Amino acid sequence: MQTRAYGSWPSPIDAELAASHDGAPGHVGFVGGEAWWTEPRPTEGGRRALVRRLPDGEERSVLPAPWNVRTRVVEYGGRAWTGADRPEGPLLVFADFADQRLYAYEPDAPDTPPRPLTPVSAVGGGLRWADPLLCPERGEVWCVLEEFTGDGPTDVRRVIAAVPLDGSAADDRGAVRELSDGTHRFVTGPRLSPDGTRAAWIAWDHPRMPWDGTELLVAEVREDGTFGTPRTLAGGPDESIAQVEWAHDGRLLYASDRTGWWNLYRTAPDGGAVAEPLCPREEEFAGPLWQIGLSWFAPLDSGLVAVVHGKGATSLGILDPETGEVVDAAGPWTEWSATVAADGPRVLGVAASPRSAYEVVELDTGTGRARVVGAAHDDPVHPTYYPEPHIRTFYGPAGREIHAHIYPPHNPGHIAPDDQLPPYVVWAHGGPTGRSPLVLDLAIAYFTSRGIGVAEVNYGGSTGYGRAYRNRLREQWGIADVDDCAAVALALADEGTADRSRLAIRGGSAGGWTTAVSLAGTDVYACGTIIYPVLDLTAFASETHDLESQYLESLVGPLAEVPGRYAERSPVERAERITTPFLLLQGLDDVVCPPAQSERFLAKMEGRGVPHAYIAFEGEGHGFRRSDTMVRALEAELSLYAQVFRLDLAGRVPTLELAK
């Protein structure tokens, strides 16, 4: 064991290793008894690959590069594929990121390339498709259609549509049937009842976000495949329905937060609006619908229901609707993603823990055995280099609880001198309606294994702790999140865990906003890393994409009523208050937080003598996906901390040039 200063410890976890393990599998499903899922490929241009597990256990990419199974619906995307088993082999329908068209493909006939099912549109963002449902008996695939009607980011409409599988719509938009009437701004894909006579879906409108209030709609499916007039079965302005599925007995299951927690409900046998709670608890059985097609539960043929549930963390359990009892799957996993599928007694999900990254896990409900079946975590370095996190609760203004994960510096071969305290970086998550899960993240280990602590703060407004905790951020964005992050940082310093003079903050998207506002409004931090941020609230409403174009109405307040509040809180209007060094990272293809936000902010900082660096990445959008981008970003961030905290990196990363 060697004694060296915090921040100077050599580590085998370099930026390349962290970047190669970034991301997680998602959107699982069964096709003909095979487990299928998507997974990131940072070293293949950041594409999303579709993978299948063959009967002999081999994992095989369904499509070669550069095919990228990813949709841009509502910009954050969602489920982009569906498959069905046939005697001649599986049929796949998927959306490709490059042109956003739907394609049909037969994986067992690899000499036949994917064939387009939908046309290309030159209007605005064109045509986009998500959450597909194969209806082979009708010769169609039903899905969400997002259609841009102009060049503006909010010139868009969304409907449930039916696309013919014969390719007749590949050059003819008129061959696509619209099933819903376009009354609602946002819709999810339809769920068909077991007898095929009814369809259910979720819808909502501006200015609500889907965690504020949505409606559960049900319509008759006529013999000709058209929808009858839909009726609202549940939901409203103050009730969020996050998911709906049909049970095998023809009753609807849905997740609603009408009690302040997303719990499961089941309709009566007559299909009426009266529904019974299946497992009333003060914990979440669903979450924020950031992507179309997320799933937290799946009905089983037996009548049981697979559920992802928990408070501040999630487990996979099997719910008995008749007793309300939940039996959780055994295993080392402490976090389950919002994707779950069922096939007979088998349940498929994606799980991780502080000692393992996200992997595809299958649960056999008959035996209770859970096993990894895909994207298996393999230790790229000895696990002794992984951080050892602590779940903590802190208290902020007015004694409010603040949830956090603390990752102290940790390296099996090094300790620091007894008279030193470590630097710490506060990580503010994005969303802001989201949370930081407690899982192995090699980007965190990149810092902790070098002697830099990390504090992930699930500030007020985060999900996983009920609606009341989420609502703490209503009209308080830029205040409550900033206060909570500062409270955690100062508490760590006051208790002797962190060096008060060497505190930093970093975050992306909404976390980038929290970082910038923190640098402009507090004296807690010595520096910060601002990643694809919101910096100008007034302009954001007109510059961002449709989904979030009215998000600030609840986070800040109605723009028409409190325009001064938008200016007062924006870092672009408070740039003169920033006196600490910062690194700003931006994707040039970002349509959620456009580069113009960063550019206006930098113009205000010009000539002020504050050390800073700006790195813009071509071909990157909202969330970096390419390995080379992530490597440069991580190394630049570490170099910033080295210069500000006076760490000895011994030339192990390139020096970030800080301009003034």
XYZ file of C-alpha atoms in Angstrom:
660
model
C 0.000 0.000 0.000
C 1.508 3.310 -1.119
C 0.784 6.710 0.365
C 0.123 9.396 -2.223
C -1.935 12.587 -2.302
C -5.613 12.358 -3.209
C -6.147 12.762 -6.943
C -2.693 11.428 -7.851
C -3.331 7.693 -7.517
C -2.534 5.646 -10.641
C -5.539 3.676 -11.878
C -6.113 0.990 -14.520
C -9.520 2.549 -15.217
C -8.661 4.961 -18.008
C -11.039 7.031 -20.120
C -11.050 4.479 -22.947
C -12.167 1.740 -20.582
C -14.891 3.890 -19.039
C -16.158 4.943 -22.470
C -16.261 1.384 -23.810
C -18.548 0.361 -20.944
C -20.894 3.345 -21.146
C -24.625 2.811 -21.640
C -26.957 -0.074 -20.900
C -29.027 -2.709 -22.689
C -32.669 -1.815 -23.161
C -36.049 -2.537 -24.751
C -36.062 -6.271 -24.097
C -38.484 -8.707 -25.665
C -39.118 -12.314 -26.640
C -39.302 -13.507 -30.252
C -40.158 -17.161 -30.703
C -38.871 -17.948 -27.238
C -35.574 -16.149 -27.840
C -34.518 -13.189 -25.700
C -33.869 -10.034 -27.752
C -32.662 -6.607 -26.634
C -30.866 -3.484 -27.810
C -27.433 -2.480 -26.558
C -25.038 0.446 -27.094
C -21.948 0.194 -29.259
C -19.776 3.241 -28.406
C -16.911 1.977 -30.561
C -19.207 1.515 -33.596
C -20.074 5.172 -33.959
C -22.438 5.074 -30.990
C -25.045 2.974 -32.791
C -27.701 0.945 -31.002
C -27.449 -2.733 -31.932
C -30.259 -5.286 -31.715
C -29.059 -8.568 -30.193
C -30.682 -12.013 -29.946
C -29.758 -14.963 -27.747
C -29.864 -18.156 -29.776
C -30.990 -21.473 -28.240
C -27.347 -22.551 -27.776
C -26.646 -19.402 -25.732
C -24.782 -17.490 -28.449
C -25.428 -13.744 -28.553
C -25.696 -12.502 -32.105
C -26.239 -9.048 -33.566
C -29.402 -9.153 -35.636
C -28.221 -6.374 -37.954
C -24.668 -5.437 -38.915
C -23.232 -1.945 -38.634
C -24.133 0.719 -39.560
C -27.792 -0.208 -38.886
C -28.831 1.704 -35.776
C -32.053 0.522 -34.095
C -33.115 3.818 -32.583
C -36.018 6.216 -33.043
C -36.113 9.984 -32.573
C -39.788 10.247 -31.610
C -40.067 13.039 -28.992
C -36.260 13.271 -29.504
C -35.620 10.957 -26.543
C -36.872 8.041 -28.612
C -38.260 4.855 -27.174
C -38.973 1.321 -28.265
C -37.800 1.046 -31.864
C -38.383 -2.613 -32.710
C -40.865 -5.462 -32.590
C -40.664 -9.046 -33.749
C -42.847 -12.069 -34.329
C -42.107 -15.736 -34.778
C -43.230 -17.505 -37.946
C -42.686 -21.028 -39.302
C -40.233 -19.643 -41.866
C -38.332 -17.667 -39.227
C -38.741 -14.447 -37.234
C -39.956 -11.195 -38.758
C -38.441 -7.986 -37.416
C -39.768 -4.456 -37.841
C -37.489 -1.655 -36.677
C -36.754 2.046 -37.002
C -33.300 3.034 -38.244
C -31.747 6.160 -36.798
C -30.182 7.432 -40.020
C -33.389 8.087 -41.949
C -36.025 7.277 -39.288
C -37.875 4.947 -41.646
C -39.471 1.696 -40.552
C -37.915 -1.419 -42.069
C -38.904 -5.090 -42.216
C -36.198 -7.736 -42.000
C -35.968 -11.527 -41.859
C -32.869 -12.331 -39.753
C -32.810 -15.986 -40.828
C -32.560 -14.876 -44.471
C -29.471 -12.665 -44.121
C -28.952 -12.380 -47.896
C -32.176 -10.378 -48.086
C -31.520 -6.829 -46.845
C -34.002 -4.860 -44.747
C -36.769 -3.390 -46.889
C -38.348 0.004 -46.143
C -41.967 0.146 -45.045
C -42.374 3.914 -44.722
C -41.490 6.893 -46.909
C -38.964 9.668 -46.448
C -40.325 13.157 -45.812
C -38.403 16.356 -46.481
C -40.642 18.471 -44.232
C -38.969 19.600 -41.010
C -37.959 16.562 -38.967
C -39.799 14.266 -41.379
C -41.683 11.133 -40.333
C -40.714 9.161 -37.232
C -42.090 5.946 -35.738
C -41.994 4.327 -32.289
C -43.460 1.639 -30.032
C -44.409 -0.739 -32.882
C -46.881 -3.600 -32.486
C -47.006 -6.300 -35.150
C -50.488 -7.250 -36.373
C -49.608 -9.969 -38.893
C -53.211 -11.109 -39.230
C -53.995 -7.650 -40.619
C -50.737 -7.416 -42.550
C -49.788 -4.270 -40.625
C -47.637 -2.881 -37.865
C -49.328 -0.387 -35.517
C -47.213 2.307 -33.910
C -46.820 5.959 -32.999
C -46.359 8.254 -35.977
C -44.666 11.600 -35.353
C -45.089 13.849 -38.387
C -43.508 17.259 -38.780
C -45.719 19.771 -40.555
C -43.176 22.616 -40.773
C -39.613 23.577 -40.035
C -40.129 24.597 -36.393
C -39.400 22.180 -33.533
C -43.049 22.338 -32.405
C -44.569 22.036 -35.886
C -45.486 18.426 -35.267
C -48.431 16.087 -34.796
C -48.634 12.562 -33.392
C -51.152 9.795 -34.035
C -51.420 6.044 -33.771
C -50.944 4.707 -37.272
C -51.081 1.419 -39.178
C -48.272 0.712 -41.647
C -48.743 -2.062 -44.239
C -46.142 -4.828 -44.105
C -46.166 -5.307 -47.884
C -44.098 -2.155 -48.430
C -46.861 -0.269 -50.233
C -46.261 2.770 -48.009
C -42.523 2.899 -48.684
C -43.098 5.657 -51.243
C -46.662 6.607 -50.406
C -47.592 8.426 -47.177
C -51.237 7.978 -48.172
C -50.967 4.215 -47.670
C -50.450 4.743 -43.916
C -53.741 4.530 -42.041
C -54.263 6.860 -39.093
C -56.079 5.096 -36.257
C -56.365 7.899 -33.674
C -57.796 11.311 -34.452
C -54.848 13.519 -33.488
C -56.798 15.200 -30.693
C -53.915 14.769 -28.254
C -50.423 16.162 -28.702
C -48.685 13.060 -27.371
C -49.634 9.373 -27.559
C -48.061 6.024 -26.789
C -48.361 2.957 -28.948
C -51.580 0.927 -28.698
C -52.056 -2.215 -26.627
C -54.527 -4.720 -28.084
C -56.891 -6.739 -25.916
C -56.457 -10.533 -26.106
C -59.513 -10.873 -28.369
C -58.355 -7.996 -30.592
C -61.546 -5.966 -30.168
C -60.216 -3.098 -28.027
C -57.136 -0.914 -28.010
C -55.742 1.055 -25.068
C -53.135 3.795 -25.039
C -51.935 6.822 -23.058
C -52.213 10.452 -24.170
C -51.458 13.919 -22.832
C -51.201 17.546 -23.928
C -49.201 20.685 -23.308
C -48.391 22.157 -20.846
C -48.390 18.892 -18.859
C -45.448 16.545 -18.838
C -46.335 12.833 -18.682
C -45.511 12.659 -14.947
C -47.894 15.570 -14.293
C -51.046 14.202 -15.875
C -52.016 11.769 -18.639
C -55.164 9.986 -19.783
C -55.794 6.293 -20.337
C -57.888 5.916 -23.485
C -59.759 2.826 -24.708
C -61.411 2.422 -28.099
C -63.262 -0.320 -29.950
C -61.342 -1.895 -32.818
C -63.820 -2.384 -35.636
C -63.694 -5.311 -38.042
C -62.168 -3.102 -40.733
C -59.287 -2.213 -38.384
C -60.411 1.335 -37.619
C -60.872 2.723 -34.100
C -64.137 3.767 -32.588
C -64.493 6.908 -30.497
C -62.117 6.569 -27.532
C -63.260 7.022 -23.966
C -61.141 8.128 -21.027
C -60.899 5.349 -18.481
C -58.515 6.961 -15.987
C -56.129 9.855 -15.507
C -56.452 13.597 -15.788
C -54.553 16.841 -15.181
C -53.233 15.707 -11.787
C -52.962 11.951 -12.297
C -50.155 10.324 -14.233
C -50.844 7.021 -15.974
C -47.382 5.712 -16.904
C -48.168 2.339 -18.503
C -51.117 0.225 -19.583
C -51.313 -3.466 -20.527
C -54.041 -6.057 -21.009
C -54.138 -9.022 -18.660
C -54.866 -12.375 -20.236
C -58.400 -12.359 -18.821
C -59.219 -9.221 -20.818
C -58.966 -6.750 -17.939
C -56.740 -3.700 -18.066
C -53.742 -3.201 -15.809
C -52.297 0.269 -15.449
C -49.901 2.269 -13.292
C -51.314 5.453 -11.740
C -49.977 7.890 -9.144
C -53.431 8.994 -7.947
C -52.348 8.293 -4.329
C -49.031 10.126 -4.694
C -47.201 6.914 -5.667
C -47.254 5.026 -8.960
C -49.154 1.861 -8.003
C -50.854 -0.823 -10.095
C -54.602 -0.962 -10.726
C -56.891 -3.431 -12.451
C -60.230 -2.674 -14.052
C -63.370 -4.568 -13.154
C -64.433 -7.527 -15.319
C -67.040 -5.331 -17.031
C -64.281 -3.018 -18.279
C -65.673 0.017 -16.523
C -63.801 2.946 -15.002
C -63.846 1.476 -11.482
C -60.475 -0.085 -10.763
C -58.972 -1.855 -7.780
C -55.476 -1.236 -6.434
C -53.446 -4.442 -6.621
C -50.678 -3.629 -4.174
C -51.142 -0.251 -2.481
C -47.756 0.834 -1.146
C -45.762 4.003 -0.663
C -43.327 2.996 -3.362
C -43.153 3.291 -7.123
C -44.326 0.640 -9.574
C -43.586 2.938 -12.542
C -41.638 6.073 -13.368
C -41.353 9.066 -15.690
C -42.313 8.391 -19.298
C -39.295 10.042 -20.941
C -39.389 7.533 -23.803
C -42.323 6.017 -25.659
C -42.667 2.341 -24.797
C -41.005 2.108 -21.397
C -42.357 -0.727 -19.257
C -42.309 -1.392 -15.532
C -44.657 -4.392 -15.490
C -45.664 -7.321 -17.688
C -48.644 -9.685 -17.247
C -47.921 -13.429 -17.216
C -50.137 -16.131 -18.686
C -50.697 -17.455 -15.154
C -52.382 -14.224 -14.060
C -49.372 -13.083 -12.077
C -47.636 -9.818 -12.964
C -43.900 -9.140 -13.194
C -43.229 -5.731 -11.611
C -40.272 -3.373 -11.296
C -40.862 -1.554 -8.032
C -39.233 0.207 -5.107
C -38.449 3.466 -3.334
C -35.199 5.134 -4.318
C -34.082 1.832 -5.858
C -35.873 -0.906 -7.769
C -36.366 -4.659 -7.574
C -37.973 -7.179 -9.900
C -40.863 -8.927 -8.223
C -43.795 -11.188 -9.060
C -47.128 -9.772 -7.943
C -50.156 -11.923 -7.193
C -53.129 -9.651 -8.042
C -55.478 -11.723 -5.890
C -53.487 -11.338 -2.657
C -51.426 -8.215 -3.302
C -48.255 -10.058 -2.317
C -44.987 -9.440 -4.134
C -42.110 -11.924 -4.131
C -38.840 -10.371 -5.277
C -36.332 -12.197 -7.443
C -33.227 -13.352 -5.628
C -29.871 -12.162 -6.871
C -27.171 -9.527 -6.487
C -28.986 -6.846 -8.478
C -30.144 -3.668 -6.751
C -31.514 -1.715 -9.712
C -33.845 -2.756 -12.542
C -34.445 -0.652 -15.649
C -37.796 0.366 -17.094
C -37.991 -2.553 -19.500
C -39.604 -5.904 -18.750
C -41.139 -8.617 -20.918
C -42.795 -11.982 -20.298
C -43.134 -15.226 -22.244
C -44.951 -18.044 -20.465
C -43.251 -18.377 -17.062
C -40.148 -16.452 -18.213
C -39.510 -12.796 -17.413
C -36.815 -10.687 -19.043
C -35.338 -7.473 -17.637
C -32.184 -5.371 -17.323
C -30.474 -5.093 -13.949
C -27.314 -3.806 -12.286
C -25.721 -3.293 -8.868
C -22.852 -1.304 -7.356
C -20.576 -4.217 -8.305
C -21.939 -4.969 -11.776
C -22.993 -2.915 -14.781
C -26.372 -3.365 -16.489
C -26.943 -6.845 -17.917
C -29.896 -8.769 -19.335
C -31.431 -11.073 -16.718
C -34.036 -13.794 -17.132
C -36.235 -14.977 -14.270
C -37.945 -18.361 -14.360
C -41.048 -17.811 -12.252
C -41.602 -21.543 -11.986
C -38.308 -22.222 -10.218
C -37.525 -18.732 -8.910
C -34.091 -18.885 -10.550
C -32.678 -15.715 -12.096
C -29.690 -15.810 -14.431
C -27.787 -13.482 -16.730
C -28.593 -14.252 -20.374
C -27.108 -11.287 -22.221
C -24.679 -8.368 -22.119
C -23.120 -10.101 -19.117
C -20.958 -7.923 -16.926
C -17.310 -8.906 -17.108
C -14.840 -7.247 -14.808
C -12.515 -5.229 -17.069
C -10.316 -4.541 -14.024
C -10.083 -6.152 -10.637
C -13.277 -5.329 -8.683
C -11.182 -3.930 -5.838
C -10.877 -0.778 -7.959
C -14.657 -0.282 -7.984
C -16.046 2.417 -5.697
C -17.788 1.438 -2.477
C -20.874 3.677 -2.287
C -22.907 4.671 0.738
C -26.616 5.477 0.662
C -27.066 8.668 2.647
C -29.847 11.009 3.659
C -28.972 14.647 4.275
C -31.100 17.551 5.405
C -31.370 20.847 3.607
C -33.364 24.045 4.047
C -36.325 23.695 6.400
C -35.092 20.221 7.365
C -36.089 18.655 4.054
C -34.666 15.229 3.272
C -32.123 14.974 0.458
C -31.219 11.559 -0.922
C -27.667 10.925 -2.114
C -25.091 8.269 -2.966
C -21.612 8.969 -1.671
C -18.621 7.371 -3.415
C -15.460 7.941 -1.348
C -12.043 7.746 -3.016
C -10.987 4.115 -3.232
C -7.934 2.355 -4.635
C -6.606 -0.988 -3.360
C -2.985 0.060 -3.765
C -3.050 3.597 -2.429
C -4.059 5.674 0.553
C -3.646 9.386 1.238
C -1.669 11.072 4.018
C -3.570 11.262 7.305
C -3.567 15.054 7.270
C -5.376 15.319 3.909
C -9.056 15.435 2.998
C -10.116 14.431 -0.511
C -11.623 16.610 -3.218
C -15.244 15.793 -4.053
C -17.359 16.352 -7.136
C -21.140 16.670 -6.782
C -22.954 15.003 -9.671
C -26.335 16.549 -10.509
C -28.466 14.225 -12.646
C -30.394 15.225 -15.735
C -34.127 15.444 -16.216
C -34.584 17.126 -13.831
C -37.459 14.645 -13.406
C -35.177 11.634 -13.019
C -32.716 10.163 -10.553
C -29.235 8.683 -10.228
C -29.384 4.894 -9.753
C -26.968 3.094 -7.437
C -25.075 1.017 -10.020
C -21.531 0.430 -11.165
C -20.481 3.317 -13.394
C -16.892 3.264 -14.615
C -17.074 7.025 -15.201
C -17.457 7.398 -11.436
C -14.740 4.802 -10.834
C -12.493 6.805 -13.176
C -12.437 9.529 -10.528
C -12.742 7.579 -7.272
C -9.896 5.214 -8.180
C -7.676 8.282 -8.577
C -8.584 9.722 -5.198
C -11.472 12.050 -6.096
C -14.774 11.451 -4.307
C -18.163 11.639 -6.015
C -21.531 12.569 -4.476
C -24.602 11.782 -6.583
C -27.466 13.934 -5.322
C -31.089 12.973 -5.919
C -32.264 16.482 -5.153
C -35.859 17.510 -4.537
C -37.699 16.937 -7.805
C -36.131 13.527 -8.384
C -38.221 10.465 -9.115
C -38.413 7.300 -7.054
C -39.654 8.952 -3.862
C -43.281 9.770 -4.698
C -45.107 12.738 -6.233
C -44.610 15.034 -3.228
C -40.818 14.716 -3.550
C -41.102 15.303 -7.326
C -43.225 18.382 -6.775
C -40.604 20.037 -4.576
C -39.113 21.382 -7.800
C -42.319 22.959 -9.124
C -41.492 26.600 -9.885
C -38.292 26.063 -7.874
C -35.904 24.901 -10.605
C -32.615 26.675 -10.073
C -33.371 27.062 -6.360
C -34.320 23.730 -4.743
C -31.902 21.661 -6.830
C -29.065 24.129 -6.245
C -29.770 24.314 -2.500
C -29.922 20.536 -2.131
C -26.643 19.957 -3.977
C -24.940 22.652 -1.909
C -26.348 21.205 1.317
C -24.826 17.795 0.551
C -21.466 19.261 -0.462
C -21.219 21.422 2.659
C -22.358 18.584 4.912
C -19.568 16.391 3.556
C -17.085 19.165 4.302
C -18.511 19.882 7.772
C -18.319 16.228 8.829
C -14.722 15.940 7.660
C -15.398 13.736 4.635
C -14.466 16.283 1.948
C -12.004 19.155 1.600
C -14.073 22.355 1.766
C -11.659 24.165 -0.546
C -11.755 21.425 -3.174
C -15.404 20.932 -4.014
C -16.664 20.811 -7.600
C -19.997 20.228 -9.330
C -20.852 18.670 -12.670
C -23.923 17.617 -14.598
C -25.452 17.159 -18.022
C -28.675 18.579 -19.483
C -30.768 19.643 -16.460
C -27.717 18.760 -14.370
C -25.725 21.164 -16.532
C -28.250 23.857 -15.633
C -27.894 23.063 -11.926
C -24.120 23.230 -12.287
C -24.125 26.592 -14.047
C -26.656 28.129 -11.657
C -24.627 26.813 -8.722
C -21.475 28.502 -10.029
C -23.380 31.749 -10.559
C -25.300 31.739 -7.301
C -23.163 30.071 -4.609
C -19.580 30.141 -3.331
C -19.541 26.428 -2.540
C -17.550 25.135 -5.507
C -14.037 25.765 -6.783
C -14.961 24.771 -10.357
C -17.568 22.965 -12.427
C -18.167 20.856 -15.533
C -21.226 21.951 -17.516
C -22.434 19.397 -20.071
C -25.013 20.129 -22.853
C -26.874 22.499 -20.528
C -29.895 24.752 -20.350
C -28.471 28.266 -19.829
C -31.109 30.664 -21.173
C -34.616 29.947 -19.920
C -36.426 32.555 -22.008
C -34.950 31.275 -25.259
C -35.203 27.605 -24.277
C -38.970 27.525 -24.673
C -38.691 28.442 -28.364
C -35.404 26.680 -29.153
C -35.964 23.229 -27.680
C -37.985 20.320 -29.024
C -41.727 19.869 -28.694
C -41.848 17.535 -25.685
C -40.089 19.999 -23.369
C -41.196 23.243 -25.008
C -43.570 23.934 -22.095
C -41.723 22.016 -19.371
C -40.630 25.305 -17.793
C -44.265 26.272 -17.170
C -44.150 23.928 -14.180
C -40.430 24.071 -13.355
C -40.176 27.870 -13.326
C -43.709 29.219 -13.715
C -45.889 30.473 -16.578
C -43.669 32.576 -18.835
C -46.483 35.026 -19.571
C -46.977 35.678 -15.846
C -43.393 35.645 -14.496
C -41.052 36.616 -17.378
C -38.672 38.292 -14.949
C -38.142 34.996 -13.130
C -36.833 33.427 -16.337
C -34.198 36.136 -16.720
C -33.294 36.272 -13.030
C -32.451 32.568 -12.849
C -30.707 32.136 -16.212
C -26.908 31.775 -16.090
C -26.681 33.634 -19.395
C -28.046 36.693 -17.561
C -25.864 36.108 -14.485
C -22.569 35.364 -16.175
C -20.861 38.234 -14.378
C -21.344 36.360 -11.106
C -19.291 33.375 -12.232
C -15.723 33.697 -11.017
C -14.627 30.049 -10.810
C -13.107 27.962 -13.636
C -15.394 25.759 -15.680
C -15.437 23.302 -18.565
C -18.352 23.458 -21.027
C -19.070 20.410 -23.226
C -21.627 20.564 -26.041
C -22.897 18.358 -28.864
C -23.341 20.350 -32.059
C -26.312 18.228 -33.173
C -28.191 18.733 -29.895
C -31.807 19.744 -30.536
C -32.851 19.493 -26.878
C -30.293 21.969 -25.509
C -29.059 23.586 -28.742
C -25.487 24.900 -29.074
C -26.880 28.437 -29.272
C -27.477 28.254 -25.507
C -23.778 27.608 -24.854
C -22.630 30.120 -27.430
C -24.622 32.994 -25.903
C -23.285 32.101 -22.472
C -19.683 32.059 -23.712
C -20.159 35.448 -25.360
C -21.132 36.853 -21.954
C -18.026 35.282 -20.370
C -15.622 36.579 -22.994
C -12.923 38.890 -21.666
C -13.915 38.462 -18.036
C -10.697 36.691 -17.049
C -12.386 33.536 -15.751
C -10.416 30.412 -16.771
C -12.624 28.163 -18.865
C -12.670 25.754 -21.800
C -15.302 24.960 -24.407
C -15.277 21.707 -26.366
C -17.929 21.158 -29.031
C -18.407 17.743 -30.625
C -19.593 17.311 -34.198
C -22.060 14.488 -34.739
C -23.098 14.348 -31.079
C -26.552 15.204 -29.828
C -28.121 15.275 -26.386
C -26.089 12.635 -24.570
C -22.693 11.596 -25.872
C -22.611 8.178 -27.557
C -19.281 7.888 -29.342
C -16.269 6.432 -27.618
C -13.836 9.110 -28.782
C -16.155 11.851 -27.555
C -16.495 10.312 -24.107
C -12.749 9.793 -23.825
C -11.971 13.405 -24.606
C -14.727 14.651 -22.284
C -13.563 12.546 -19.315
C -9.910 13.459 -19.753
C -10.738 17.147 -20.091
C -12.824 17.024 -16.921
C -10.045 15.322 -14.976
C -7.542 17.885 -16.246
C -9.783 20.715 -15.041
C -9.882 19.278 -11.527
C -6.134 18.647 -11.592
C -5.418 22.271 -12.403
C -7.892 23.750 -9.934
C -7.224 21.305 -7.080
C -3.459 21.130 -7.808
C -3.392 17.397 -8.371
C -0.342 15.602 -9.695
C -1.471 13.544 -12.682
C 2.113 12.965 -13.853
C 1.094 13.666 -17.447
C -1.393 10.775 -17.559
C -4.018 12.856 -19.424
C -3.666 15.735 -21.900
C -3.647 19.160 -20.263
C -6.862 21.089 -20.844
C -6.106 24.577 -22.069
C -8.083 27.112 -20.056
C -8.763 30.409 -21.773
C -9.503 33.676 -20.023
